[in-house]
Coordinates of C-alpha atoms in Angstrom, one line a residue:
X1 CA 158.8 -30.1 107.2
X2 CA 156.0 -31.1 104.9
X3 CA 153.6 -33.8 106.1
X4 CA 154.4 -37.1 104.3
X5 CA 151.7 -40.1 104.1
X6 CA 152.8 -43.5 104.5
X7 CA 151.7 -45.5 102.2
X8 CA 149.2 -48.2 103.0
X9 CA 150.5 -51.7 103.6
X10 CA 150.2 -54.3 100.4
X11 CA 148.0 -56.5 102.2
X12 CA 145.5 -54.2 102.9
X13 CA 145.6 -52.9 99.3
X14 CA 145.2 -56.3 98.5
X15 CA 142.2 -56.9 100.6
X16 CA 140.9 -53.6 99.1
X17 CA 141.1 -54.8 95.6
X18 CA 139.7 -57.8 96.9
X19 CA 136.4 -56.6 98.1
X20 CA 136.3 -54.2 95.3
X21 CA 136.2 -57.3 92.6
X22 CA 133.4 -58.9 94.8
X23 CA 131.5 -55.6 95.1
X24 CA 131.6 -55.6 91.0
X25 CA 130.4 -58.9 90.9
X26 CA 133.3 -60.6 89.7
X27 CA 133.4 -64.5 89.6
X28 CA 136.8 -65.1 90.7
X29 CA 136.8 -62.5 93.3
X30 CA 133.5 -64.4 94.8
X31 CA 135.0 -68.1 94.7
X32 CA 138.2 -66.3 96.2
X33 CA 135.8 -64.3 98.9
X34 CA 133.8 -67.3 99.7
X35 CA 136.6 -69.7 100.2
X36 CA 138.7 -67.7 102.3
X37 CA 136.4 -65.3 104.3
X38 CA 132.9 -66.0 104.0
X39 CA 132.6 -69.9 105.1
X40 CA 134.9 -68.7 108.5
X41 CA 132.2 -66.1 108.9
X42 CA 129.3 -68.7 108.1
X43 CA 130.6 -70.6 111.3
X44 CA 130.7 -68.1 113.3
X45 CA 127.2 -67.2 112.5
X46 CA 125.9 -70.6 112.9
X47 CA 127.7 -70.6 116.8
X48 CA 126.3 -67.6 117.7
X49 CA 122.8 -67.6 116.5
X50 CA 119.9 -70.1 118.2
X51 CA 119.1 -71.7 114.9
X52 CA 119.7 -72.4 111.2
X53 CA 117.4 -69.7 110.1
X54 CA 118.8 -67.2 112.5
X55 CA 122.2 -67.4 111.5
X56 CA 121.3 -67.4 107.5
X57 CA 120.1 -64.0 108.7
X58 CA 122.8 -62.9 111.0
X59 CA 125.2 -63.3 108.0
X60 CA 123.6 -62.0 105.1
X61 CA 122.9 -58.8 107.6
X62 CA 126.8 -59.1 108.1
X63 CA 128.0 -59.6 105.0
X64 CA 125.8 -56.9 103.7
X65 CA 127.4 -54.1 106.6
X66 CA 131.1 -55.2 105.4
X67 CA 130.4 -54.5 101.7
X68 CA 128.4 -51.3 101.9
X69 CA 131.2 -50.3 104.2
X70 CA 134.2 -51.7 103.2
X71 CA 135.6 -47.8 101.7
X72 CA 136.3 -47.0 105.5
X73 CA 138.1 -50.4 106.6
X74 CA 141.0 -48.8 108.8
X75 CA 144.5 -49.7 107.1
X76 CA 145.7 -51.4 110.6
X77 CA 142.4 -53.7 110.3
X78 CA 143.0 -56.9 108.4
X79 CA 140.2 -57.9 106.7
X80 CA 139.0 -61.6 108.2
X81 CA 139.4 -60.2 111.6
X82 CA 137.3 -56.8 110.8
X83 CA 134.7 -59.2 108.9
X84 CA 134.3 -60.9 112.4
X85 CA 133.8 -57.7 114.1
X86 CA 131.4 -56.7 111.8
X87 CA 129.2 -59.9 112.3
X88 CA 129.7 -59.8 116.2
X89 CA 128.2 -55.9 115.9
X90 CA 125.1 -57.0 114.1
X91 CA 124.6 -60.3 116.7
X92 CA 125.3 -57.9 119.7
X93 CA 122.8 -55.6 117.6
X94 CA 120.1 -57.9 116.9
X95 CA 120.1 -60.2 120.1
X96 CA 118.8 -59.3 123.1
X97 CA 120.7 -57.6 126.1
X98 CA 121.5 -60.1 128.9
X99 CA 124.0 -59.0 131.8
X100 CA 127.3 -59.9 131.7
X101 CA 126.8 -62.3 134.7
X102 CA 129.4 -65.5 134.2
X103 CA 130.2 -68.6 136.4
X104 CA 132.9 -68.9 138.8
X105 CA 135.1 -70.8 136.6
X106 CA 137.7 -72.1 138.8
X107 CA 140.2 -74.5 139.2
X108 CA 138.7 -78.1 140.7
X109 CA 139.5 -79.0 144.0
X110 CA 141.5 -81.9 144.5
X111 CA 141.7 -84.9 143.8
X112 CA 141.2 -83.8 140.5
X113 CA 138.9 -86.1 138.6
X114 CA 140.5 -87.4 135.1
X115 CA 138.2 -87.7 132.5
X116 CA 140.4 -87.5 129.5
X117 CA 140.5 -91.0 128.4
X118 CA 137.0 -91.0 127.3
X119 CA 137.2 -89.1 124.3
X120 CA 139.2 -92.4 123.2
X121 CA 135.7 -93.8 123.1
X122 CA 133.7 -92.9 119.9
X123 CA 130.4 -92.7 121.8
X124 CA 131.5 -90.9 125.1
X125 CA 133.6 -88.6 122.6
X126 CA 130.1 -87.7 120.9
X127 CA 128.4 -86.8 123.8
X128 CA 131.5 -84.9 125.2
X129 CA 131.3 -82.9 122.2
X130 CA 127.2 -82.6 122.4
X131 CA 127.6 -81.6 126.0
X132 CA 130.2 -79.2 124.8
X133 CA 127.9 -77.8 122.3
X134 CA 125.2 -77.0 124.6
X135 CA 127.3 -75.6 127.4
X136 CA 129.1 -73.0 124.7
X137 CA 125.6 -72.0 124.1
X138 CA 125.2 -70.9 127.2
X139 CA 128.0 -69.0 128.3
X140 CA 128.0 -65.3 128.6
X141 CA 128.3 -63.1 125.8
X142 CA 131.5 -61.7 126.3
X143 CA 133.5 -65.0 127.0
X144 CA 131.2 -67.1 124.1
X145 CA 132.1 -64.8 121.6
X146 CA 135.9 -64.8 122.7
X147 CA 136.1 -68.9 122.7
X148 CA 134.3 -69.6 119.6
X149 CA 137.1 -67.5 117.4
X150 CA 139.9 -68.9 119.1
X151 CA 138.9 -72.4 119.9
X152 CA 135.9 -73.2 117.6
X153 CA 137.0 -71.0 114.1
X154 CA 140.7 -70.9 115.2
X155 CA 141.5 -67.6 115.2
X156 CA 144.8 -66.5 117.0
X157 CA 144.3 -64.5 120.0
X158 CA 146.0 -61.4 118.3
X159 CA 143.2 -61.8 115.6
X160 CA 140.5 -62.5 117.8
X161 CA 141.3 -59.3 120.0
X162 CA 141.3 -57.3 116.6
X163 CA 138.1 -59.2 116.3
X164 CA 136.8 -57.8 119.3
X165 CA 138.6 -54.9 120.3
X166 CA 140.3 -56.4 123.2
X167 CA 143.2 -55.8 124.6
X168 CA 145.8 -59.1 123.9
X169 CA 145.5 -59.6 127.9
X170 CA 141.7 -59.5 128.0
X171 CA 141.6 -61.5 125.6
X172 CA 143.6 -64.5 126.7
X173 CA 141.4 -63.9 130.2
X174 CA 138.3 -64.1 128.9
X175 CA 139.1 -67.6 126.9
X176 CA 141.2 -69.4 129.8
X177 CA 137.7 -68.3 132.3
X178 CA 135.3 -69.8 129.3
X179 CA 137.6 -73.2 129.2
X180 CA 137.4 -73.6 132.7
X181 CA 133.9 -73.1 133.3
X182 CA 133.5 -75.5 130.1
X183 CA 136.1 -78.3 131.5
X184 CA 133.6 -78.1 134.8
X185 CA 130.3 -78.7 132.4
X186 CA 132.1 -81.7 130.9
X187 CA 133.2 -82.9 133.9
X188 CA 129.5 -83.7 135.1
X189 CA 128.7 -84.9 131.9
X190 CA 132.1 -87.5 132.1
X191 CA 131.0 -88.3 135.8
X192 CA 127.4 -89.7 134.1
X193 CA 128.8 -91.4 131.7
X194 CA 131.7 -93.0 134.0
X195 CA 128.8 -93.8 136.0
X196 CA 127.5 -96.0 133.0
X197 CA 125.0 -94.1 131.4
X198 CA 125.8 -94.7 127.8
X199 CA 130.1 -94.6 128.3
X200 CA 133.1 -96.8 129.6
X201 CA 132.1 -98.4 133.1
X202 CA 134.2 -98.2 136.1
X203 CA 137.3 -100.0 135.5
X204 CA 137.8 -99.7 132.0
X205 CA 139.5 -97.6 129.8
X206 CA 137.4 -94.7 130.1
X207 CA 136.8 -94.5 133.4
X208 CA 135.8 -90.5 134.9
X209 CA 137.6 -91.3 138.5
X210 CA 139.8 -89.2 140.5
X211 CA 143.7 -88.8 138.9
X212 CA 146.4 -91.5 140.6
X213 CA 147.8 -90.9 143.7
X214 CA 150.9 -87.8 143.0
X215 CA 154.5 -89.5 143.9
X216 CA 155.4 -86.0 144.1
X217 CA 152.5 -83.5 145.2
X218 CA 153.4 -79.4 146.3
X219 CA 156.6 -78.6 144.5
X220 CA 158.7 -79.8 141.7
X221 CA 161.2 -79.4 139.5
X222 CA 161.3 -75.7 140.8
X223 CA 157.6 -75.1 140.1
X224 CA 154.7 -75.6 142.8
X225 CA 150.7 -76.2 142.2
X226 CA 149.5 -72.7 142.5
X227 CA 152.4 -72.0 139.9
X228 CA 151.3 -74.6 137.9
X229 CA 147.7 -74.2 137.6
X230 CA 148.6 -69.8 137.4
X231 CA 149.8 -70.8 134.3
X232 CA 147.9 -73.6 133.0
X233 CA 146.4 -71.6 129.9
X234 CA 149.9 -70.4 128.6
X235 CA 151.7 -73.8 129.0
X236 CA 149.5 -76.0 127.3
X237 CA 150.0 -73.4 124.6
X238 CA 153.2 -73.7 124.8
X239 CA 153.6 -70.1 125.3
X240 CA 155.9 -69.5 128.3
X241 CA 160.0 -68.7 128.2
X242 CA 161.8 -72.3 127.9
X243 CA 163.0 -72.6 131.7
X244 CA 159.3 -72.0 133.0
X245 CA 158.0 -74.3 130.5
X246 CA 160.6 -76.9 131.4
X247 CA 159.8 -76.6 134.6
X248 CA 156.1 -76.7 133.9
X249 CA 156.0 -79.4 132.1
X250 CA 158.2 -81.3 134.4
X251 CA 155.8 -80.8 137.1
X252 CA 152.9 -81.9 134.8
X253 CA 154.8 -85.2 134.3
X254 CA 155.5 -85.6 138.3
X255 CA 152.0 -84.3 139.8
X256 CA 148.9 -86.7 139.3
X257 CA 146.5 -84.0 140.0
X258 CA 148.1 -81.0 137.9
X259 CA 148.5 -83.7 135.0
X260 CA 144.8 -84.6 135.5
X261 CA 143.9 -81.2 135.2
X262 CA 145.9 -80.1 132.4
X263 CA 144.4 -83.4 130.4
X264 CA 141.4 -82.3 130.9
X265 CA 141.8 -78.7 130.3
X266 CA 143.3 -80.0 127.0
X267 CA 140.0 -82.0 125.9
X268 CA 138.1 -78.7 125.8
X269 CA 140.1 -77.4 123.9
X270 CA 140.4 -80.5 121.4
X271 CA 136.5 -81.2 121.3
X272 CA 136.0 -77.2 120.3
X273 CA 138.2 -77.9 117.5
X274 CA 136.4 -80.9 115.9
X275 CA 133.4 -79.3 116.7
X276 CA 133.2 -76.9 114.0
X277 CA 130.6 -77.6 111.5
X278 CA 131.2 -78.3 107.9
X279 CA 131.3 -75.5 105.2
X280 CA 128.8 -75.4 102.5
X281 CA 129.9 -75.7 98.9
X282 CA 132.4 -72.6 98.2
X283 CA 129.8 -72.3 95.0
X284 CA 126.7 -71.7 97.2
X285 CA 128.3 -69.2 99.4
X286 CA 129.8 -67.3 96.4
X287 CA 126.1 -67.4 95.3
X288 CA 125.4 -66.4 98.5
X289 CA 128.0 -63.5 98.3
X290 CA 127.0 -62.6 95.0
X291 CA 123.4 -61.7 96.1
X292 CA 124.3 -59.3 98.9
X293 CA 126.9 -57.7 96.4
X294 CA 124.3 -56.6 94.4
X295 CA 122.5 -55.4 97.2
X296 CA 125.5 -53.5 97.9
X297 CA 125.5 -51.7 94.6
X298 CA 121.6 -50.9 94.3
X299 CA 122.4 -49.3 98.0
X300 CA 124.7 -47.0 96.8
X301 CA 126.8 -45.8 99.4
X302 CA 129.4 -43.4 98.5
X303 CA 133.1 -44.3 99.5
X304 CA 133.0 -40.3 100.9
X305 CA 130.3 -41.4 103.5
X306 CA 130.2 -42.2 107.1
X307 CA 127.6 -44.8 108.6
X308 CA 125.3 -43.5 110.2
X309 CA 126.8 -41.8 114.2
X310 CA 130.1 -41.1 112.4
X311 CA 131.0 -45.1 113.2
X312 CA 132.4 -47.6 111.5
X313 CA 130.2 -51.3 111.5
X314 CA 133.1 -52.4 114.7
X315 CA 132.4 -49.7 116.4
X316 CA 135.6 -47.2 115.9
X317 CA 135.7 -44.1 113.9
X318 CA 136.8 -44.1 110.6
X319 CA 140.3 -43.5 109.5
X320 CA 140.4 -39.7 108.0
X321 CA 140.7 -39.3 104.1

């Protein structure tokens, strides 16, 4: 039986076109690119890199890869995903190696201190977010680059496995161990300002103190605390079949300390998301985008060519003509 290709899917085709028309240097391609793809990567670079100047380079280094490249994209790589692997391969490629060594990042003993209410307060909300800031900084590698896709750039977790060539499961264990090792570095920073440095004092309505006493503590509703807290990343999403999340959810309403730890757990998550900084004008980055296009061309690189080790910019081997 003769060997029949399938075609390729529309949106990749699409995509194809798309970085085609901004290779040529074509205007509405470029406002198109620069909306869509480029400022998502310009945040990424500006999380990952030390500085302002350092991430100006990171990106142009990236965006330069993806274009020069883009002829051996794999068909089962959408595009913003594979330009976010591209980036994270030049950031892995031009920082320096660190070992993979990560906090603990577990669950809080109990009582479990609640420290939710004060990102009511304006003020405390700022410095939550500042002391978020920081503390992403300084996570490892491998569970940074994971949280800033899916909680800073929003990025599903599908996407930012594609992103990173994870597995879905490693994925969603590398984020839930960032988040909790991030909920434990706002937590000191709540206790300080509970403590009156700067937030809500003791007593009011941003006070950092231990959850109410649980009317119902161990098991409820079918579900117990190790149940609870096993699945704390997948019901806050939402995520779990509607009898467990019932019952999850039940148990968050009836237990003072597993509802104390999933509101905190929950301000991570909401801080990271208001965190992101603001795009520059779509203009300036089609500018931007226009620049390293034309790099792209006076480079040259045949469509016919492999980078250099017979690898694509991610890492993988290019899909055979």
């Amino acid at each position: 039986m003769p060997f029949k290709a399938h075609p390729a899917p529309s949106s990749w085709l699409e995509e194809r076109r798309l970085l085609a028309d901004v290779k040529a240097g074509k205007e509405g391609a470029l406002q198109t690119f620069a909306r869509e793809h480029a400022a998502r990567l310009h945040r990424l670079a500006l999380e990952l890199a030390p500085d302002t100047g350092s991430a100006d380079q990171l990106l142009d280094a990236a965006l330069l890869h993806a274009l020069s490249w883009s002829p051996v994209r794999r068909e089962d790589q959408p595009l913003g995903p594979w330009l976010c692997e591209v980036l994270l391969s030049r950031w892995r490629a031009l920082s320096p190696a660190r070992p993979q060594t990560e906090p603990a990042g577990e669950l809080p003993r109990r009582p479990v201190a609640d420290w939710s209410s004060l990102a009511s307060d304006p003020e405390a909300r700022d410095k939550l977010a500042s002391a978020l800031a920081g503390a992403g900084k300084s996570l490892p590698p491998h569970l940074r680059s994971t949280w800033v896709l899916c909680d800073v750039l929003g990025l599903t977790l599908a996407e930012a496995g594609q992103a990173l060539d994870l597995a879905a499961g490693l994925a969603k264990g590398r984020l839930h161990r960032a988040r909790l090792i991030l909920r434990e570095e706002l937590a000191a920073t709540a206790a300080r300002l509970g403590a009156g440095e700067g937030g809500p004092g003791p007593g009011g309505a941003g006070e950092a103190g231990a959850a109410a006493p649980s009317p119902l503590r161990g098991r409820s509703s079918g579900m117990e605390c190790g149940d609870f807290a096993a699945r704390l990343r997948a019901g806050a999403g939402g995520e779990l079949t509607d009898t467990r999340q019932n019952d999850w959810e039940a148990h968050r309403r009836a237990c003072g300390d597993c509802g104390a730890l999933h509101r905190t757990y929950a301000r991570v998550i909401d801080l990271a998301r208001r965190a992101a900084a603001p795009d520059p004008p779509t203009g300036d980055l089609a500018a931007r985008v226009a620049e390293t296009a034309a790099r792209a061309r006076a480079a040259a690189v045949p469509a016919e060519d492999t980078p250099p080790h017979g690898e694509t910019p991610g890492g993988t081997a290019p899909a055979a003509s």
